[in-house]
């Protein structure tokens, strides 16, 4: 931790001093052992009970009752020489599941390329039209950790040649790494696993065919106001899916039958998040 953040240095006098992420002292994120010297701010909060401390570039809080502050002594009382200026968190960051939870909703256009086997042409690729993906996620995002995770559902829809309509409701779960984490903006690299037992193709005039789909979703997103009650984000991604159980798909125009094998998706999206 850079010393330039602090106006003074404190020495931990109790067995351990808990570090909190919030002024209400509801979210402990670690502790510092007795005898350690830590740089802290000078302005006390909560009627003198708390001082600010920098943890991984974020403002956290430590109780003044756990500290000896040489700077508050008179000059003739000072008998300690300060030589150490690094905060050492002695256990992993606390990450309670009832804190830092969000609901997010995103949607956007998608370019979908379908790999299939035609009864007349063999293996072919087809670009789908009107492709969209809409995702509703529960996210757990601790601002003091370089990663987060989420689970949710995703709705995919597209068309092909006016003859076929594709739709899938999938379960989705994954994690994100946060290489840039600032107060008002985050950059995330994410990866998710997707599984659907309800991938269906409606052939006009024939009926509905049902199968399974599974795959990976990778990409990057930029978040605005990541720790606020309301936030927003934009991003791009690439998905790769395998499709099973969808074969002998017919249509009313000709005698061609299709078997679906895989699909790749390139997407752009925007979304909103709500902290609860």
PDB file of C-alpha atoms in Angstrom:
ATOM      1  CA  UNK A   1       0.000   0.000   0.000  1.00  0.00           C
ATOM      2  CA  UNK A   2       1.440   3.401  -0.904  1.00  0.00           C
ATOM      3  CA  UNK A   3       2.196   5.565   2.107  1.00  0.00           C
ATOM      4  CA  UNK A   4       1.066   8.634   0.174  1.00  0.00           C
ATOM      5  CA  UNK A   5      -2.544   7.650   0.851  1.00  0.00           C
ATOM      6  CA  UNK A   6      -2.179   8.086   4.603  1.00  0.00           C
ATOM      7  CA  UNK A   7      -1.789  11.153   6.799  1.00  0.00           C
ATOM      8  CA  UNK A   8      -0.490   9.084   9.707  1.00  0.00           C
ATOM      9  CA  UNK A   9       0.606   5.621  10.717  1.00  0.00           C
ATOM     10  CA  UNK A  10      -1.135   3.534  13.348  1.00  0.00           C
ATOM     11  CA  UNK A  11       0.083   0.504  15.292  1.00  0.00           C
ATOM     12  CA  UNK A  12      -2.365  -2.323  16.016  1.00  0.00           C
ATOM     13  CA  UNK A  13      -2.563  -2.787  19.801  1.00  0.00           C
ATOM     14  CA  UNK A  14      -5.235  -5.499  20.099  1.00  0.00           C
ATOM     15  CA  UNK A  15      -4.905  -9.158  19.121  1.00  0.00           C
ATOM     16  CA  UNK A  16      -6.330  -8.344  15.745  1.00  0.00           C
ATOM     17  CA  UNK A  17      -8.031  -5.334  14.166  1.00  0.00           C
ATOM     18  CA  UNK A  18     -10.907  -6.069  11.808  1.00  0.00           C
ATOM     19  CA  UNK A  19     -11.016  -4.219   8.480  1.00  0.00           C
ATOM     20  CA  UNK A  20     -14.515  -3.262   7.270  1.00  0.00           C
ATOM     21  CA  UNK A  21     -15.724  -2.413   3.771  1.00  0.00           C
ATOM     22  CA  UNK A  22     -18.416  -0.042   5.041  1.00  0.00           C
ATOM     23  CA  UNK A  23     -18.951   2.601   7.696  1.00  0.00           C
ATOM     24  CA  UNK A  24     -21.765   0.579   9.265  1.00  0.00           C
ATOM     25  CA  UNK A  25     -19.273  -2.235  10.010  1.00  0.00           C
ATOM     26  CA  UNK A  26     -21.551  -4.854   8.466  1.00  0.00           C
ATOM     27  CA  UNK A  27     -19.050  -6.210   5.901  1.00  0.00           C
ATOM     28  CA  UNK A  28     -15.724  -7.389   7.416  1.00  0.00           C
ATOM     29  CA  UNK A  29     -13.125  -8.094   4.741  1.00  0.00           C
ATOM     30  CA  UNK A  30     -10.117  -9.190   6.815  1.00  0.00           C
ATOM     31  CA  UNK A  31      -7.975  -8.262   9.802  1.00  0.00           C
ATOM     32  CA  UNK A  32      -4.513  -7.062  10.790  1.00  0.00           C
ATOM     33  CA  UNK A  33      -2.551  -8.682  13.644  1.00  0.00           C
ATOM     34  CA  UNK A  34      -1.273  -6.974  16.776  1.00  0.00           C
ATOM     35  CA  UNK A  35       1.995  -5.080  16.326  1.00  0.00           C
ATOM     36  CA  UNK A  36       1.522  -4.335  12.612  1.00  0.00           C
ATOM     37  CA  UNK A  37       1.920  -0.755  11.447  1.00  0.00           C
ATOM     38  CA  UNK A  38      -0.694   0.518   9.025  1.00  0.00           C
ATOM     39  CA  UNK A  39      -1.056   3.843   7.187  1.00  0.00           C
ATOM     40  CA  UNK A  40      -4.456   5.389   7.902  1.00  0.00           C
ATOM     41  CA  UNK A  41      -6.261   8.630   7.195  1.00  0.00           C
ATOM     42  CA  UNK A  42      -6.379  11.514   9.618  1.00  0.00           C
ATOM     43  CA  UNK A  43     -10.093  12.397   9.643  1.00  0.00           C
ATOM     44  CA  UNK A  44     -12.086  10.173  11.994  1.00  0.00           C
ATOM     45  CA  UNK A  45     -15.676   9.153  11.281  1.00  0.00           C
ATOM     46  CA  UNK A  46     -18.607   7.899  13.338  1.00  0.00           C
ATOM     47  CA  UNK A  47     -17.879  10.094  16.364  1.00  0.00           C
ATOM     48  CA  UNK A  48     -14.187   9.244  16.242  1.00  0.00           C
ATOM     49  CA  UNK A  49     -14.669   5.464  16.113  1.00  0.00           C
ATOM     50  CA  UNK A  50     -13.329   4.793  12.582  1.00  0.00           C
ATOM     51  CA  UNK A  51     -10.403   5.790  10.368  1.00  0.00           C
ATOM     52  CA  UNK A  52     -10.072   5.184   6.608  1.00  0.00           C
ATOM     53  CA  UNK A  53      -7.533   2.641   5.334  1.00  0.00           C
ATOM     54  CA  UNK A  54      -6.596   1.724   1.772  1.00  0.00           C
ATOM     55  CA  UNK A  55      -7.053  -1.954   0.816  1.00  0.00           C
ATOM     56  CA  UNK A  56      -6.249  -2.926  -2.783  1.00  0.00           C
ATOM     57  CA  UNK A  57      -7.002   0.593  -3.989  1.00  0.00           C
ATOM     58  CA  UNK A  58     -10.359   0.741  -2.185  1.00  0.00           C
ATOM     59  CA  UNK A  59     -11.310   2.767   0.882  1.00  0.00           C
ATOM     60  CA  UNK A  60     -12.019   0.527   3.881  1.00  0.00           C
ATOM     61  CA  UNK A  61     -12.370   1.264   7.608  1.00  0.00           C
ATOM     62  CA  UNK A  62     -10.588   0.298  10.840  1.00  0.00           C
ATOM     63  CA  UNK A  63     -11.698   1.012  14.408  1.00  0.00           C
ATOM     64  CA  UNK A  64      -9.600   3.568  16.263  1.00  0.00           C
ATOM     65  CA  UNK A  65      -9.879   1.585  19.521  1.00  0.00           C
ATOM     66  CA  UNK A  66      -7.594  -1.022  17.939  1.00  0.00           C
ATOM     67  CA  UNK A  67      -4.851   1.479  17.084  1.00  0.00           C
ATOM     68  CA  UNK A  68      -2.089   3.395  18.805  1.00  0.00           C
ATOM     69  CA  UNK A  69      -1.550   6.635  16.860  1.00  0.00           C
ATOM     70  CA  UNK A  70       1.919   8.098  17.519  1.00  0.00           C
ATOM     71  CA  UNK A  71       0.982  11.270  15.630  1.00  0.00           C
ATOM     72  CA  UNK A  72      -1.511  12.117  18.383  1.00  0.00           C
ATOM     73  CA  UNK A  73       1.161  11.913  21.105  1.00  0.00           C
ATOM     74  CA  UNK A  74       3.137  14.911  22.204  1.00  0.00           C
ATOM     75  CA  UNK A  75       6.661  14.993  20.848  1.00  0.00           C
ATOM     76  CA  UNK A  76       8.300  14.120  24.209  1.00  0.00           C
ATOM     77  CA  UNK A  77       6.044  11.016  24.508  1.00  0.00           C
ATOM     78  CA  UNK A  78       7.101   9.509  21.175  1.00  0.00           C
ATOM     79  CA  UNK A  79       9.431   6.580  21.718  1.00  0.00           C
ATOM     80  CA  UNK A  80       8.657   4.413  18.681  1.00  0.00           C
ATOM     81  CA  UNK A  81      10.305   4.699  15.300  1.00  0.00           C
ATOM     82  CA  UNK A  82       7.999   3.907  12.374  1.00  0.00           C
ATOM     83  CA  UNK A  83       9.766   1.817   9.730  1.00  0.00           C
ATOM     84  CA  UNK A  84       7.033  -0.372   8.237  1.00  0.00           C
ATOM     85  CA  UNK A  85       4.248   0.968   6.027  1.00  0.00           C
ATOM     86  CA  UNK A  86       2.507  -2.070   4.542  1.00  0.00           C
ATOM     87  CA  UNK A  87      -0.922  -3.383   5.477  1.00  0.00           C
ATOM     88  CA  UNK A  88      -0.922  -7.171   5.628  1.00  0.00           C
ATOM     89  CA  UNK A  89      -4.388  -8.734   5.572  1.00  0.00           C
ATOM     90  CA  UNK A  90      -3.961 -11.988   7.457  1.00  0.00           C
ATOM     91  CA  UNK A  91      -6.933 -13.867   6.088  1.00  0.00           C
ATOM     92  CA  UNK A  92      -8.904 -13.947   2.853  1.00  0.00           C
ATOM     93  CA  UNK A  93     -11.363 -11.190   2.049  1.00  0.00           C
ATOM     94  CA  UNK A  94     -14.727 -11.876   3.633  1.00  0.00           C
ATOM     95  CA  UNK A  95     -17.415 -12.431   1.028  1.00  0.00           C
ATOM     96  CA  UNK A  96     -20.848 -12.930   2.660  1.00  0.00           C
ATOM     97  CA  UNK A  97     -23.486 -14.143   0.220  1.00  0.00           C
ATOM     98  CA  UNK A  98     -26.100 -11.742   1.581  1.00  0.00           C
ATOM     99  CA  UNK A  99     -24.072  -8.723   0.433  1.00  0.00           C
ATOM    100  CA  UNK A 100     -23.131  -7.294  -2.998  1.00  0.00           C
ATOM    101  CA  UNK A 101     -25.944  -9.019  -4.913  1.00  0.00           C
ATOM    102  CA  UNK A 102     -27.451  -7.734  -8.168  1.00  0.00           C
ATOM    103  CA  UNK A 103     -30.103  -8.568 -10.756  1.00  0.00           C
ATOM    104  CA  UNK A 104     -29.115  -7.730 -14.332  1.00  0.00           C
ATOM    105  CA  UNK A 105     -31.026  -7.777 -17.600  1.00  0.00           C
ATOM    106  CA  UNK A 106     -29.311  -7.555 -20.972  1.00  0.00           C
ATOM    107  CA  UNK A 107     -30.329  -7.890 -24.605  1.00  0.00           C
ATOM    108  CA  UNK A 108     -28.979  -7.168 -28.052  1.00  0.00           C
ATOM    109  CA  UNK A 109     -28.653  -8.300 -31.670  1.00  0.00           C
ATOM    110  CA  UNK A 110     -26.716 -11.454 -32.535  1.00  0.00           C
ATOM    111  CA  UNK A 111     -25.199 -12.820 -35.721  1.00  0.00           C
ATOM    112  CA  UNK A 112     -25.915 -16.555 -35.674  1.00  0.00           C
ATOM    113  CA  UNK A 113     -24.268 -19.042 -38.011  1.00  0.00           C
ATOM    114  CA  UNK A 114     -25.844 -22.500 -38.033  1.00  0.00           C
ATOM    115  CA  UNK A 115     -24.007 -25.655 -39.117  1.00  0.00           C
ATOM    116  CA  UNK A 116     -26.362 -28.317 -40.457  1.00  0.00           C
ATOM    117  CA  UNK A 117     -26.574 -31.356 -42.684  1.00  0.00           C
ATOM    118  CA  UNK A 118     -28.979 -31.149 -45.620  1.00  0.00           C
ATOM    119  CA  UNK A 119     -30.396 -34.290 -47.212  1.00  0.00           C
ATOM    120  CA  UNK A 120     -29.573 -32.820 -50.645  1.00  0.00           C
ATOM    121  CA  UNK A 121     -26.443 -30.693 -50.112  1.00  0.00           C
ATOM    122  CA  UNK A 122     -24.608 -32.391 -47.260  1.00  0.00           C
ATOM    123  CA  UNK A 123     -22.851 -30.201 -44.663  1.00  0.00           C
ATOM    124  CA  UNK A 124     -23.694 -26.505 -45.084  1.00  0.00           C
ATOM    125  CA  UNK A 125     -23.655 -23.281 -43.040  1.00  0.00           C
ATOM    126  CA  UNK A 126     -26.582 -20.881 -42.858  1.00  0.00           C
ATOM    127  CA  UNK A 127     -26.787 -17.357 -41.455  1.00  0.00           C
ATOM    128  CA  UNK A 128     -29.908 -16.887 -39.366  1.00  0.00           C
ATOM    129  CA  UNK A 129     -31.979 -13.715 -39.452  1.00  0.00           C
ATOM    130  CA  UNK A 130     -33.400 -11.533 -36.662  1.00  0.00           C
ATOM    131  CA  UNK A 131     -31.155 -13.141 -34.081  1.00  0.00           C
ATOM    132  CA  UNK A 132     -31.441 -11.861 -30.495  1.00  0.00           C
ATOM    133  CA  UNK A 133     -30.319 -13.010 -27.060  1.00  0.00           C
ATOM    134  CA  UNK A 134     -31.905 -11.768 -23.822  1.00  0.00           C
ATOM    135  CA  UNK A 135     -30.436 -12.741 -20.441  1.00  0.00           C
ATOM    136  CA  UNK A 136     -31.663 -12.363 -16.853  1.00  0.00           C
ATOM    137  CA  UNK A 137     -28.928 -12.989 -14.262  1.00  0.00           C
ATOM    138  CA  UNK A 138     -28.403 -13.052 -10.517  1.00  0.00           C
ATOM    139  CA  UNK A 139     -24.878 -11.718  -9.895  1.00  0.00           C
ATOM    140  CA  UNK A 140     -22.665 -11.686  -6.822  1.00  0.00           C
ATOM    141  CA  UNK A 141     -20.069  -8.913  -7.178  1.00  0.00           C
ATOM    142  CA  UNK A 142     -17.813  -8.044  -4.239  1.00  0.00           C
ATOM    143  CA  UNK A 143     -16.022  -4.725  -4.977  1.00  0.00           C
ATOM    144  CA  UNK A 144     -12.958  -5.907  -3.027  1.00  0.00           C
ATOM    145  CA  UNK A 145     -12.415  -9.040  -5.157  1.00  0.00           C
ATOM    146  CA  UNK A 146     -11.007  -9.235  -8.718  1.00  0.00           C
ATOM    147  CA  UNK A 147     -13.692 -11.691  -9.821  1.00  0.00           C
ATOM    148  CA  UNK A 148     -17.464 -12.227  -9.605  1.00  0.00           C
ATOM    149  CA  UNK A 149     -19.987 -14.904 -10.535  1.00  0.00           C
ATOM    150  CA  UNK A 150     -23.579 -15.238 -11.660  1.00  0.00           C
ATOM    151  CA  UNK A 151     -26.371 -17.627 -12.644  1.00  0.00           C
ATOM    152  CA  UNK A 152     -29.484 -17.063 -14.719  1.00  0.00           C
ATOM    153  CA  UNK A 153     -31.516 -17.824 -17.814  1.00  0.00           C
ATOM    154  CA  UNK A 154     -31.129 -16.827 -21.462  1.00  0.00           C
ATOM    155  CA  UNK A 155     -33.680 -16.646 -24.261  1.00  0.00           C
ATOM    156  CA  UNK A 156     -32.416 -17.055 -27.839  1.00  0.00           C
ATOM    157  CA  UNK A 157     -34.507 -16.498 -30.967  1.00  0.00           C
ATOM    158  CA  UNK A 158     -33.845 -16.386 -34.724  1.00  0.00           C
ATOM    159  CA  UNK A 159     -35.316 -17.257 -38.145  1.00  0.00           C
ATOM    160  CA  UNK A 160     -34.177 -18.961 -41.353  1.00  0.00           C
ATOM    161  CA  UNK A 161     -35.562 -18.278 -44.855  1.00  0.00           C
ATOM    162  CA  UNK A 162     -39.027 -17.537 -43.488  1.00  0.00           C
ATOM    163  CA  UNK A 163     -39.516 -21.291 -43.059  1.00  0.00           C
ATOM    164  CA  UNK A 164     -38.008 -22.003 -39.670  1.00  0.00           C
ATOM    165  CA  UNK A 165     -38.137 -20.223 -36.328  1.00  0.00           C
ATOM    166  CA  UNK A 166     -35.564 -21.072 -33.665  1.00  0.00           C
ATOM    167  CA  UNK A 167     -36.016 -20.558 -29.944  1.00  0.00           C
ATOM    168  CA  UNK A 168     -34.199 -21.718 -26.840  1.00  0.00           C
ATOM    169  CA  UNK A 169     -34.529 -21.133 -23.097  1.00  0.00           C
ATOM    170  CA  UNK A 170     -31.232 -21.980 -21.407  1.00  0.00           C
ATOM    171  CA  UNK A 171     -29.738 -22.082 -17.939  1.00  0.00           C
ATOM    172  CA  UNK A 172     -26.489 -20.172 -17.653  1.00  0.00           C
ATOM    173  CA  UNK A 173     -23.725 -19.815 -15.095  1.00  0.00           C
ATOM    174  CA  UNK A 174     -20.245 -18.348 -15.127  1.00  0.00           C
ATOM    175  CA  UNK A 175     -17.552 -16.085 -13.732  1.00  0.00           C
ATOM    176  CA  UNK A 176     -15.874 -12.818 -14.679  1.00  0.00           C
ATOM    177  CA  UNK A 177     -12.397 -11.421 -14.073  1.00  0.00           C
ATOM    178  CA  UNK A 178     -12.107  -7.662 -13.446  1.00  0.00           C
ATOM    179  CA  UNK A 179      -8.730  -6.336 -14.704  1.00  0.00           C
ATOM    180  CA  UNK A 180      -9.835  -2.692 -14.337  1.00  0.00           C
ATOM    181  CA  UNK A 181     -11.853  -1.802 -11.242  1.00  0.00           C
ATOM    182  CA  UNK A 182     -12.533   1.902 -10.636  1.00  0.00           C
ATOM    183  CA  UNK A 183     -15.182   3.763  -8.667  1.00  0.00           C
ATOM    184  CA  UNK A 184     -17.449   4.562 -11.597  1.00  0.00           C
ATOM    185  CA  UNK A 185     -16.366   2.045 -14.255  1.00  0.00           C
ATOM    186  CA  UNK A 186     -15.301  -1.599 -14.462  1.00  0.00           C
ATOM    187  CA  UNK A 187     -13.934  -3.683 -17.312  1.00  0.00           C
ATOM    188  CA  UNK A 188     -14.749  -7.394 -17.100  1.00  0.00           C
ATOM    189  CA  UNK A 189     -13.725 -10.496 -19.017  1.00  0.00           C
ATOM    190  CA  UNK A 190     -16.403 -13.154 -18.624  1.00  0.00           C
ATOM    191  CA  UNK A 191     -16.948 -16.814 -19.387  1.00  0.00           C
ATOM    192  CA  UNK A 192     -20.167 -18.826 -18.994  1.00  0.00           C
ATOM    193  CA  UNK A 193     -21.452 -22.358 -19.494  1.00  0.00           C
ATOM    194  CA  UNK A 194     -24.889 -22.699 -21.070  1.00  0.00           C
ATOM    195  CA  UNK A 195     -27.258 -25.689 -21.082  1.00  0.00           C
ATOM    196  CA  UNK A 196     -30.685 -25.997 -22.677  1.00  0.00           C
ATOM    197  CA  UNK A 197     -33.090 -28.900 -22.775  1.00  0.00           C
ATOM    198  CA  UNK A 198     -35.610 -26.792 -24.669  1.00  0.00           C
ATOM    199  CA  UNK A 199     -34.013 -25.863 -27.982  1.00  0.00           C
ATOM    200  CA  UNK A 200     -36.808 -25.969 -30.537  1.00  0.00           C
ATOM    201  CA  UNK A 201     -37.331 -25.378 -34.247  1.00  0.00           C
ATOM    202  CA  UNK A 202     -40.773 -24.507 -35.580  1.00  0.00           C
ATOM    203  CA  UNK A 203     -41.171 -25.445 -39.236  1.00  0.00           C
ATOM    204  CA  UNK A 204     -44.005 -23.442 -40.793  1.00  0.00           C
ATOM    205  CA  UNK A 205     -46.907 -25.708 -41.653  1.00  0.00           C
ATOM    206  CA  UNK A 206     -45.220 -28.806 -40.228  1.00  0.00           C
ATOM    207  CA  UNK A 207     -44.795 -28.457 -36.476  1.00  0.00           C
ATOM    208  CA  UNK A 208     -42.229 -28.071 -33.699  1.00  0.00           C
ATOM    209  CA  UNK A 209     -39.015 -30.096 -33.317  1.00  0.00           C
ATOM    210  CA  UNK A 210     -37.267 -30.177 -29.925  1.00  0.00           C
ATOM    211  CA  UNK A 211     -33.682 -30.928 -28.916  1.00  0.00           C
ATOM    212  CA  UNK A 212     -30.823 -30.006 -26.596  1.00  0.00           C
ATOM    213  CA  UNK A 213     -28.097 -27.368 -26.751  1.00  0.00           C
ATOM    214  CA  UNK A 214     -24.965 -26.749 -24.673  1.00  0.00           C
ATOM    215  CA  UNK A 215     -21.886 -24.596 -25.038  1.00  0.00           C
ATOM    216  CA  UNK A 216     -19.679 -21.704 -23.938  1.00  0.00           C
ATOM    217  CA  UNK A 217     -20.190 -17.943 -23.943  1.00  0.00           C
ATOM    218  CA  UNK A 218     -17.109 -15.678 -23.793  1.00  0.00           C
ATOM    219  CA  UNK A 219     -16.698 -11.926 -24.009  1.00  0.00           C
ATOM    220  CA  UNK A 220     -15.987  -8.588 -22.387  1.00  0.00           C
ATOM    221  CA  UNK A 221     -18.179  -5.880 -20.887  1.00  0.00           C
ATOM    222  CA  UNK A 222     -17.801  -2.352 -19.520  1.00  0.00           C
ATOM    223  CA  UNK A 223     -19.853  -1.466 -16.436  1.00  0.00           C
ATOM    224  CA  UNK A 224     -20.905   2.023 -15.367  1.00  0.00           C
ATOM    225  CA  UNK A 225     -21.573   2.659 -11.650  1.00  0.00           C
ATOM    226  CA  UNK A 226     -20.728  -0.971 -10.762  1.00  0.00           C
ATOM    227  CA  UNK A 227     -21.413  -0.665  -7.013  1.00  0.00           C
ATOM    228  CA  UNK A 228     -24.449   1.641  -7.184  1.00  0.00           C
ATOM    229  CA  UNK A 229     -28.101   0.778  -6.674  1.00  0.00           C
ATOM    230  CA  UNK A 230     -28.655   1.136 -10.420  1.00  0.00           C
ATOM    231  CA  UNK A 231     -25.965   0.493 -13.029  1.00  0.00           C
ATOM    232  CA  UNK A 232     -25.560  -0.055 -16.747  1.00  0.00           C
ATOM    233  CA  UNK A 233     -23.224  -1.997 -19.015  1.00  0.00           C
ATOM    234  CA  UNK A 234     -22.381  -2.705 -22.644  1.00  0.00           C
ATOM    235  CA  UNK A 235     -20.340  -5.495 -24.156  1.00  0.00           C
ATOM    236  CA  UNK A 236     -19.506  -7.891 -26.976  1.00  0.00           C
ATOM    237  CA  UNK A 237     -19.197 -11.656 -26.964  1.00  0.00           C
ATOM    238  CA  UNK A 238     -18.827 -14.916 -28.850  1.00  0.00           C
ATOM    239  CA  UNK A 239     -20.706 -18.156 -28.160  1.00  0.00           C
ATOM    240  CA  UNK A 240     -20.169 -21.719 -29.380  1.00  0.00           C
ATOM    241  CA  UNK A 241     -22.994 -24.255 -29.063  1.00  0.00           C
ATOM    242  CA  UNK A 242     -23.500 -27.946 -29.831  1.00  0.00           C
ATOM    243  CA  UNK A 243     -27.015 -29.109 -30.778  1.00  0.00           C
ATOM    244  CA  UNK A 244     -28.333 -32.649 -30.223  1.00  0.00           C
ATOM    245  CA  UNK A 245     -31.590 -34.385 -31.034  1.00  0.00           C
ATOM    246  CA  UNK A 246     -32.673 -32.146 -33.908  1.00  0.00           C
ATOM    247  CA  UNK A 247     -32.775 -34.119 -37.151  1.00  0.00           C
ATOM    248  CA  UNK A 248     -35.153 -34.970 -39.988  1.00  0.00           C
ATOM    249  CA  UNK A 249     -36.542 -31.426 -39.877  1.00  0.00           C
ATOM    250  CA  UNK A 250     -38.826 -30.950 -42.885  1.00  0.00           C
ATOM    251  CA  UNK A 251     -40.684 -28.050 -44.500  1.00  0.00           C
ATOM    252  CA  UNK A 252     -43.725 -27.635 -46.759  1.00  0.00           C
ATOM    253  CA  UNK A 253     -41.814 -26.139 -49.724  1.00  0.00           C
ATOM    254  CA  UNK A 254     -39.671 -29.111 -50.771  1.00  0.00           C
ATOM    255  CA  UNK A 255     -38.484 -32.592 -49.794  1.00  0.00           C
ATOM    256  CA  UNK A 256     -35.314 -31.382 -48.055  1.00  0.00           C
ATOM    257  CA  UNK A 257     -34.731 -32.537 -44.482  1.00  0.00           C
ATOM    258  CA  UNK A 258     -32.213 -30.991 -42.099  1.00  0.00           C
ATOM    259  CA  UNK A 259     -30.113 -32.116 -39.162  1.00  0.00           C
ATOM    260  CA  UNK A 260     -28.709 -29.391 -36.880  1.00  0.00           C
ATOM    261  CA  UNK A 261     -25.203 -29.907 -35.444  1.00  0.00           C
ATOM    262  CA  UNK A 262     -23.760 -26.648 -34.042  1.00  0.00           C
ATOM    263  CA  UNK A 263     -24.059 -22.888 -33.965  1.00  0.00           C
ATOM    264  CA  UNK A 264     -21.702 -19.943 -33.430  1.00  0.00           C
ATOM    265  CA  UNK A 265     -22.948 -16.558 -32.263  1.00  0.00           C
ATOM    266  CA  UNK A 266     -21.336 -13.112 -32.367  1.00  0.00           C
ATOM    267  CA  UNK A 267     -23.177 -10.577 -30.234  1.00  0.00           C
ATOM    268  CA  UNK A 268     -23.324  -7.017 -28.962  1.00  0.00           C
ATOM    269  CA  UNK A 269     -25.464  -6.172 -25.962  1.00  0.00           C
ATOM    270  CA  UNK A 270     -26.487  -3.556 -23.442  1.00  0.00           C
ATOM    271  CA  UNK A 271     -28.073  -3.969 -20.056  1.00  0.00           C
ATOM    272  CA  UNK A 272     -29.101  -2.607 -16.674  1.00  0.00           C
ATOM    273  CA  UNK A 273     -28.404  -3.873 -13.165  1.00  0.00           C
ATOM    274  CA  UNK A 274     -30.142  -3.383  -9.814  1.00  0.00           C
ATOM    275  CA  UNK A 275     -28.492  -3.893  -6.430  1.00  0.00           C
ATOM    276  CA  UNK A 276     -30.738  -5.393  -3.760  1.00  0.00           C
TER     277      UNK A 276
END
